[in-house]
Amino acid sequence: MWGVCGTLQVVPTQFQIMRHFLSTVDWNRDDLQALLDQAAELRQHRVTDQLKGRTIALLFLNPSLRTRSSFEIGAFQLGAHAVVLEPGKAAWGIEFEPGVVMDGDAEEHIAEVAGVLSRYCDAIGLRAFPLFKDWSSDRQDKVIRSLAAHASVPVINMETIVHPCQELALMRTIQDHLGQPDGKKFVLTWTWHPRPLNTAVANSALMIASKFGMNVTLLVPHDDYLLDEQFMDAAYANADASGGSLDISTDIESSYQGANFVYAKSWGALPLYGRPEEEARLREPFRHFMVDGKKMAMTDNALFSHCLPLRRNIKATDEVMDADYCVAQDEAENRLHVQKALMLELMGP
Ligand code: CP
């Protein structure tokens, strides 16, 4: 029998409890720190055979540069093999809803996909962005949950409405440059973008910085850009537990002042989810939230980062992206090391 505890699904196997990596909500700080420490070790010893003969399937419903390459290369460096599948392109389209009459485009159901891949592989990764129509549905993260419900091997979230692998890379990068994160000021600033984007990285940045004791400021141009209450509540609870804090601000100057780390991301306003033209009108006056040298000069010699991809001179200026304080490529590199640590944890002996 499968046990379900909150968002953590555990499957008793013959010798141990199987664990998914769907969200860091389900992982405590010590367990995450162990992954971060392992990632630092793996950075020093890149090629090993610790996962020799093992396999991971990577299901991409959306495009990727960093996630796909870092998982594929990471698996190779550990002696494992990664199979990349793009359902709806070079693999059959998948139906995720239970109990439907499958007379649409999808050729097979997640029940069979998860079951078959569990016979072949030691883990399954999935990228499934929300559909940008109905937030009340998308906020339930049903696609990855249905995969986890049908799989009998660990499932890794490669970005849905959260991006937990990016969280690990961000925190590895913060610790590489700032040491202990506790008490450091972390500013998550919204930035303008030509279209409303996923809230996943913003949700994740908020949760990991608060979990690791940082004093977090969420800088938004308007209340409609606050994040879903499940993530705001998780961040407040994290801050209570870690001794950190979470403040919300619409004031650029006071937010940047004293910052140790500035993290930029663009996302759409949830009250206007699925209504992109209205959302664009709300967003239009806020292009000045772009991160530039003048704003960074207000900080306490802060580092700057972004998950990438990033449109230069839209989200951050060339000056910021080319500055010594920009650690976005360090964070991208750390995707490789933290995901190797994660694969070792979930797929290892
Ligand atoms: N940051 C990130 O996930 O990059 P990709 O979308 O290129 O995978």
Short mmCIF file of C-alpha atoms and ligand atoms in Angstrom, two decimals:
data_model
loop_
_atom_site.label_atom_id
_atom_site.label_comp_id
_atom_site.label_asym_id
_atom_site.label_seq_id
_atom_site.Cartn_x
_atom_site.Cartn_y
_atom_site.Cartn_z
CA MET A 1 0.00 0.00 0.00
CA TRP A 2 1.10 3.56 -0.65
CA GLY A 3 1.12 6.10 2.10
CA VAL A 4 0.28 9.75 1.41
CA CYS A 5 1.33 12.40 3.90
CA GLY A 6 0.55 15.96 2.80
CA THR A 7 2.42 16.42 -0.46
CA LEU A 8 4.95 13.74 0.46
CA GLN A 9 4.23 10.38 -1.04
CA VAL A 10 6.15 7.48 0.34
CA VAL A 11 6.20 3.97 -1.00
CA PRO A 12 7.48 1.22 1.28
CA THR A 13 9.82 -1.01 -0.72
CA GLN A 14 11.42 -4.20 0.53
CA PHE A 15 14.23 -2.39 2.33
CA GLN A 16 13.42 1.30 2.61
CA ILE A 17 10.88 4.07 2.16
CA MET A 18 10.91 5.52 -1.36
CA ARG A 19 10.94 9.29 -1.48
CA HIS A 20 9.97 11.73 -4.24
CA PHE A 21 11.38 15.22 -4.82
CA LEU A 22 8.24 17.12 -5.75
CA SER A 23 8.69 20.20 -3.56
CA THR A 24 11.08 21.28 -0.81
CA VAL A 25 8.01 21.70 1.40
CA ASP A 26 8.37 17.96 2.02
CA TRP A 27 12.09 18.12 2.88
CA ASN A 28 13.55 19.48 6.09
CA ARG A 29 16.53 21.83 6.23
CA ASP A 30 18.97 19.16 7.43
CA ASP A 31 18.13 16.82 4.56
CA LEU A 32 18.44 19.66 2.04
CA GLN A 33 21.75 20.74 3.58
CA ALA A 34 23.03 17.16 3.21
CA LEU A 35 22.27 17.38 -0.53
CA LEU A 36 24.04 20.75 -0.73
CA ASP A 37 27.10 19.36 1.06
CA GLN A 38 27.15 16.34 -1.23
CA ALA A 39 26.90 18.68 -4.23
CA ALA A 40 30.01 20.54 -3.06
CA GLU A 41 31.84 17.20 -2.83
CA LEU A 42 30.71 16.17 -6.30
CA ARG A 43 31.97 19.46 -7.71
CA GLN A 44 35.49 18.36 -6.69
CA HIS A 45 35.13 14.81 -8.08
CA ARG A 46 32.99 15.12 -11.19
CA VAL A 47 33.22 11.66 -12.74
CA THR A 48 32.42 8.57 -10.65
CA ASP A 49 30.63 5.28 -11.20
CA GLN A 50 28.35 5.51 -8.18
CA LEU A 51 25.23 5.05 -10.34
CA LYS A 52 26.76 2.63 -12.84
CA GLY A 53 24.05 0.74 -14.71
CA ARG A 54 21.21 2.93 -13.41
CA THR A 55 18.78 4.86 -15.58
CA ILE A 56 16.57 7.93 -15.30
CA ALA A 57 13.77 8.98 -17.67
CA LEU A 58 13.42 12.73 -18.19
CA LEU A 59 9.97 13.77 -19.43
CA PHE A 60 9.89 17.28 -20.90
CA LEU A 61 6.48 18.75 -21.69
CA ASN A 62 8.16 22.18 -22.11
CA PRO A 63 11.48 23.48 -23.47
CA SER A 64 14.71 23.55 -21.48
CA LEU A 65 18.40 24.31 -21.86
CA ARG A 66 19.86 24.03 -18.33
CA THR A 67 17.61 21.39 -16.80
CA ARG A 68 17.92 18.95 -19.68
CA SER A 69 21.66 19.32 -20.19
CA SER A 70 22.55 19.28 -16.48
CA PHE A 71 20.46 16.16 -15.79
CA GLU A 72 21.77 14.32 -18.86
CA ILE A 73 25.40 15.26 -18.20
CA GLY A 74 25.03 14.66 -14.46
CA ALA A 75 23.68 11.15 -15.03
CA PHE A 76 26.54 10.43 -17.45
CA GLN A 77 29.16 11.68 -14.96
CA LEU A 78 27.73 9.30 -12.32
CA GLY A 79 27.85 6.32 -14.67
CA ALA A 80 24.08 6.31 -15.24
CA HIS A 81 22.08 6.79 -18.43
CA ALA A 82 19.36 9.39 -18.99
CA VAL A 83 16.55 8.86 -21.51
CA VAL A 84 15.00 12.14 -22.65
CA LEU A 85 11.37 11.96 -23.78
CA GLU A 86 9.26 14.76 -25.19
CA PRO A 87 5.62 13.63 -25.03
CA GLY A 88 3.59 15.06 -27.89
CA LYS A 89 6.73 15.46 -30.02
CA ALA A 90 8.98 12.42 -30.31
CA ALA A 91 6.97 10.41 -27.75
CA TRP A 92 3.22 9.76 -27.50
CA GLY A 93 1.11 12.49 -25.96
CA ILE A 94 0.01 11.70 -22.39
CA GLU A 95 -3.38 12.06 -20.67
CA PHE A 96 -3.02 12.94 -16.98
CA GLU A 97 -6.66 13.21 -15.86
CA PRO A 98 -8.18 10.10 -14.27
CA GLY A 99 -11.34 8.52 -15.65
CA VAL A 100 -11.55 10.44 -18.94
CA VAL A 101 -12.66 9.14 -22.33
CA MET A 102 -9.42 9.53 -24.25
CA ASP A 103 -10.82 10.76 -27.56
CA GLY A 104 -8.46 13.79 -27.77
CA ASP A 105 -4.82 14.07 -28.86
CA ALA A 106 -3.24 11.95 -26.09
CA GLU A 107 -2.41 8.38 -27.13
CA GLU A 108 -1.73 6.95 -23.67
CA HIS A 109 -2.48 7.53 -20.02
CA ILE A 110 -0.02 8.46 -17.28
CA ALA A 111 -0.97 5.20 -15.52
CA GLU A 112 0.72 3.18 -18.29
CA VAL A 113 3.55 5.71 -18.87
CA ALA A 114 4.49 5.74 -15.19
CA GLY A 115 4.11 1.98 -14.85
CA VAL A 116 6.25 1.17 -17.90
CA LEU A 117 8.98 3.72 -17.12
CA SER A 118 9.09 2.40 -13.53
CA ARG A 119 9.90 -1.04 -14.98
CA TYR A 120 12.79 0.41 -17.04
CA CYS A 121 14.19 3.16 -14.83
CA ASP A 122 15.38 3.96 -11.31
CA ALA A 123 13.83 7.47 -11.30
CA ILE A 124 11.62 9.69 -13.46
CA GLY A 125 11.97 13.46 -13.87
CA LEU A 126 9.12 15.62 -15.17
CA ARG A 127 8.84 19.21 -16.41
CA ALA A 128 5.20 20.25 -16.78
CA PHE A 129 4.49 23.98 -16.72
CA PRO A 130 1.03 25.15 -15.69
CA LEU A 131 -1.47 25.69 -18.49
CA PHE A 132 -2.08 29.43 -17.77
CA LYS A 133 -5.88 29.10 -18.00
CA ASP A 134 -7.26 28.40 -14.52
CA TRP A 135 -5.04 28.95 -11.48
CA SER A 136 -7.50 27.17 -9.17
CA SER A 137 -6.67 24.01 -11.16
CA ASP A 138 -2.98 24.68 -11.93
CA ARG A 139 -2.20 25.47 -8.28
CA GLN A 140 -2.89 21.81 -7.40
CA ASP A 141 0.09 20.61 -9.45
CA LYS A 142 -1.98 17.65 -10.62
CA VAL A 143 0.26 16.51 -13.46
CA ILE A 144 3.31 15.67 -11.37
CA ARG A 145 1.14 14.33 -8.59
CA SER A 146 -0.51 11.90 -11.00
CA LEU A 147 2.93 10.75 -12.16
CA ALA A 148 4.03 10.25 -8.54
CA ALA A 149 0.80 8.40 -7.77
CA HIS A 150 1.37 5.90 -10.59
CA ALA A 151 5.17 5.53 -10.42
CA SER A 152 6.95 2.94 -8.32
CA VAL A 153 10.32 4.74 -8.55
CA PRO A 154 11.22 8.22 -7.21
CA VAL A 155 9.85 11.20 -9.15
CA ILE A 156 11.85 14.43 -9.50
CA ASN A 157 10.20 17.78 -10.21
CA MET A 158 12.07 19.49 -13.05
CA GLU A 159 9.67 22.51 -12.80
CA THR A 160 5.93 22.67 -12.46
CA ILE A 161 4.48 25.37 -10.17
CA VAL A 162 7.67 25.08 -8.12
CA HIS A 163 11.25 24.48 -9.24
CA PRO A 164 12.93 22.66 -6.34
CA CYS A 165 16.12 21.77 -8.29
CA GLN A 166 16.60 25.50 -8.92
CA GLU A 167 16.13 26.07 -5.17
CA LEU A 168 19.01 23.73 -4.41
CA ALA A 169 21.24 25.45 -6.96
CA LEU A 170 20.31 28.88 -5.60
CA MET A 171 21.07 27.90 -2.00
CA ARG A 172 24.34 26.18 -3.01
CA THR A 173 25.32 29.45 -4.74
CA ILE A 174 24.35 31.60 -1.75
CA GLN A 175 26.39 29.41 0.58
CA ASP A 176 29.35 29.36 -1.84
CA HIS A 177 29.52 33.16 -1.82
CA LEU A 178 28.02 34.28 1.52
CA GLY A 179 28.68 31.32 3.82
CA GLN A 180 25.94 30.85 6.41
CA PRO A 181 22.73 32.31 4.94
CA ASP A 182 21.04 32.96 8.31
CA GLY A 183 20.33 36.64 8.92
CA LYS A 184 21.42 37.77 5.43
CA LYS A 185 19.02 40.01 3.52
CA PHE A 186 17.58 38.30 0.43
CA VAL A 187 15.53 40.44 -1.96
CA LEU A 188 13.25 38.66 -4.42
CA THR A 189 12.32 41.35 -6.91
CA TRP A 190 9.59 41.05 -9.53
CA THR A 191 10.66 42.33 -12.96
CA TRP A 192 8.76 43.25 -16.10
CA HIS A 193 8.61 40.83 -19.07
CA PRO A 194 6.65 40.96 -22.34
CA ARG A 195 4.30 38.20 -21.20
CA PRO A 196 3.11 36.75 -17.90
CA LEU A 197 5.45 33.97 -16.79
CA ASN A 198 5.20 31.01 -14.42
CA THR A 199 5.40 31.78 -10.69
CA ALA A 200 7.42 28.59 -10.04
CA VAL A 201 10.87 30.08 -9.51
CA ALA A 202 9.49 32.92 -7.40
CA ASN A 203 7.58 30.45 -5.21
CA SER A 204 10.71 28.37 -4.87
CA ALA A 205 13.10 31.25 -4.14
CA LEU A 206 10.77 32.48 -1.41
CA MET A 207 10.58 29.03 0.19
CA ILE A 208 14.29 28.15 0.14
CA ALA A 209 15.55 31.54 1.37
CA SER A 210 13.05 31.51 4.24
CA LYS A 211 13.83 27.88 5.09
CA PHE A 212 17.51 28.75 5.47
CA GLY A 213 16.98 31.63 7.91
CA MET A 214 17.36 34.57 5.55
CA ASN A 215 15.61 37.91 6.03
CA VAL A 216 13.51 37.87 2.87
CA THR A 217 11.97 40.91 1.20
CA LEU A 218 9.44 40.19 -1.55
CA LEU A 219 9.45 43.30 -3.77
CA VAL A 220 6.39 43.57 -6.03
CA PRO A 221 4.94 46.51 -7.98
CA HIS A 222 1.31 45.81 -6.95
CA ASP A 223 -0.56 43.53 -4.53
CA ASP A 224 -1.77 41.45 -7.48
CA TYR A 225 1.80 40.18 -7.85
CA LEU A 226 1.81 38.50 -4.45
CA LEU A 227 2.34 34.77 -4.74
CA ASP A 228 -0.21 32.05 -4.07
CA GLU A 229 -1.12 31.80 -0.40
CA GLN A 230 0.13 28.19 -0.16
CA PHE A 231 3.66 29.49 -0.87
CA MET A 232 3.33 32.70 1.14
CA ASP A 233 2.10 30.62 4.10
CA ALA A 234 4.92 28.10 3.64
CA ALA A 235 7.48 30.92 3.59
CA TYR A 236 6.05 32.51 6.75
CA ALA A 237 6.12 29.11 8.48
CA ASN A 238 9.70 28.55 7.27
CA ALA A 239 10.76 31.95 8.60
CA ASP A 240 9.17 31.20 11.99
CA ALA A 241 11.00 27.89 12.18
CA SER A 242 14.37 29.14 10.92
CA GLY A 243 14.56 32.48 12.73
CA GLY A 244 14.40 34.38 9.44
CA SER A 245 11.74 36.84 8.33
CA LEU A 246 9.50 37.67 5.39
CA ASP A 247 8.52 41.23 4.48
CA ILE A 248 6.48 42.41 1.53
CA SER A 249 7.24 45.75 -0.10
CA THR A 250 6.34 47.84 -3.12
CA ASP A 251 9.17 50.31 -2.42
CA ILE A 252 12.26 49.74 -4.55
CA GLU A 253 14.72 51.91 -2.60
CA SER A 254 14.09 50.52 0.89
CA SER A 255 13.99 46.97 -0.47
CA TYR A 256 17.42 47.19 -2.07
CA GLN A 257 19.00 49.00 0.89
CA GLY A 258 21.12 46.61 2.98
CA ALA A 259 20.54 43.68 0.65
CA ASN A 260 23.15 40.91 0.54
CA PHE A 261 21.57 38.99 -2.31
CA VAL A 262 19.22 40.24 -5.05
CA TYR A 263 17.25 37.64 -6.98
CA ALA A 264 15.15 38.72 -9.96
CA LYS A 265 12.23 36.96 -11.58
CA SER A 266 9.22 37.94 -13.64
CA TRP A 267 5.82 36.36 -13.10
CA GLY A 268 2.18 36.97 -13.97
CA ALA A 269 -0.45 38.44 -11.63
CA LEU A 270 -2.50 35.55 -10.26
CA PRO A 271 -5.83 37.49 -10.02
CA LEU A 272 -5.57 37.97 -13.82
CA TYR A 273 -4.40 34.43 -14.57
CA GLY A 274 -5.62 33.29 -17.99
CA ARG A 275 -6.39 36.88 -19.03
CA PRO A 276 -3.05 37.95 -20.56
CA GLU A 277 -4.29 41.15 -22.22
CA GLU A 278 -5.67 42.55 -18.96
CA GLU A 279 -2.56 41.41 -17.15
CA ALA A 280 -0.38 43.22 -19.70
CA ARG A 281 -2.19 46.49 -18.96
CA LEU A 282 -1.58 46.04 -15.22
CA ARG A 283 2.11 45.23 -15.86
CA GLU A 284 2.87 47.98 -18.35
CA PRO A 285 3.73 50.83 -15.89
CA PHE A 286 6.31 48.72 -14.05
CA ARG A 287 9.17 48.35 -16.57
CA HIS A 288 11.34 50.34 -14.16
CA PHE A 289 11.59 47.29 -11.88
CA MET A 290 14.42 46.08 -14.17
CA VAL A 291 17.57 45.48 -12.10
CA ASP A 292 20.24 48.05 -12.97
CA GLY A 293 23.53 49.33 -11.59
CA LYS A 294 21.86 52.21 -9.76
CA LYS A 295 19.63 49.85 -7.79
CA MET A 296 22.51 47.45 -7.05
CA ALA A 297 24.54 50.43 -5.75
CA MET A 298 21.92 50.87 -2.98
CA THR A 299 22.68 47.40 -1.58
CA ASP A 300 25.30 46.19 0.89
CA ASN A 301 27.57 45.01 -1.96
CA ALA A 302 24.94 42.44 -2.86
CA LEU A 303 25.32 39.57 -5.26
CA PHE A 304 22.81 39.31 -8.07
CA SER A 305 21.35 36.18 -9.62
CA HIS A 306 18.59 34.86 -11.83
CA CYS A 307 17.59 31.29 -12.74
CA LEU A 308 18.06 31.96 -16.49
CA PRO A 309 16.95 32.25 -19.24
CA LEU A 310 16.97 36.04 -18.93
CA ARG A 311 16.17 38.76 -21.48
CA ARG A 312 18.97 41.32 -21.14
CA ASN A 313 17.92 44.95 -20.74
CA ILE A 314 14.39 43.79 -19.92
CA LYS A 315 14.85 42.01 -16.57
CA ALA A 316 18.42 43.17 -15.86
CA THR A 317 20.81 45.45 -17.69
CA ASP A 318 23.97 44.40 -19.49
CA GLU A 319 25.87 46.20 -16.74
CA VAL A 320 24.35 43.95 -14.06
CA MET A 321 24.68 40.73 -16.05
CA ASP A 322 28.35 41.43 -16.84
CA ALA A 323 29.28 42.59 -13.32
CA ASP A 324 31.49 40.58 -10.98
CA TYR A 325 28.60 40.47 -8.52
CA CYS A 326 26.40 38.55 -10.99
CA VAL A 327 26.49 34.86 -10.02
CA ALA A 328 23.77 33.61 -12.38
CA GLN A 329 26.20 31.33 -14.23
CA ASP A 330 27.51 29.94 -10.92
CA GLU A 331 23.91 29.10 -10.05
CA ALA A 332 23.41 27.45 -13.45
CA GLU A 333 26.59 25.39 -12.93
CA ASN A 334 25.33 24.36 -9.51
CA ARG A 335 22.26 22.82 -11.14
CA LEU A 336 24.64 20.07 -12.31
CA HIS A 337 26.14 19.40 -8.88
CA VAL A 338 22.93 19.53 -6.82
CA GLN A 339 21.04 17.30 -9.24
CA LYS A 340 23.85 14.75 -9.12
CA ALA A 341 23.55 14.79 -5.33
CA LEU A 342 19.79 14.35 -5.68
CA MET A 343 20.13 11.45 -8.12
CA LEU A 344 22.62 9.77 -5.77
CA GLU A 345 20.19 10.20 -2.88
CA LEU A 346 17.13 8.92 -4.76
CA MET A 347 18.67 6.35 -7.13
CA GLY A 348 21.71 5.20 -5.20
CA PRO A 349 22.08 1.86 -3.46
N1 CP B 1 16.52 27.56 -15.05
C1 CP B 1 16.07 26.59 -15.84
O1 CP B 1 15.33 25.69 -15.43
O2 CP B 1 16.52 26.65 -17.12
P1 CP B 1 15.90 25.84 -18.35
O3 CP B 1 14.47 26.31 -18.52
O4 CP B 1 16.77 26.19 -19.53
O5 CP B 1 15.95 24.39 -18.03
#
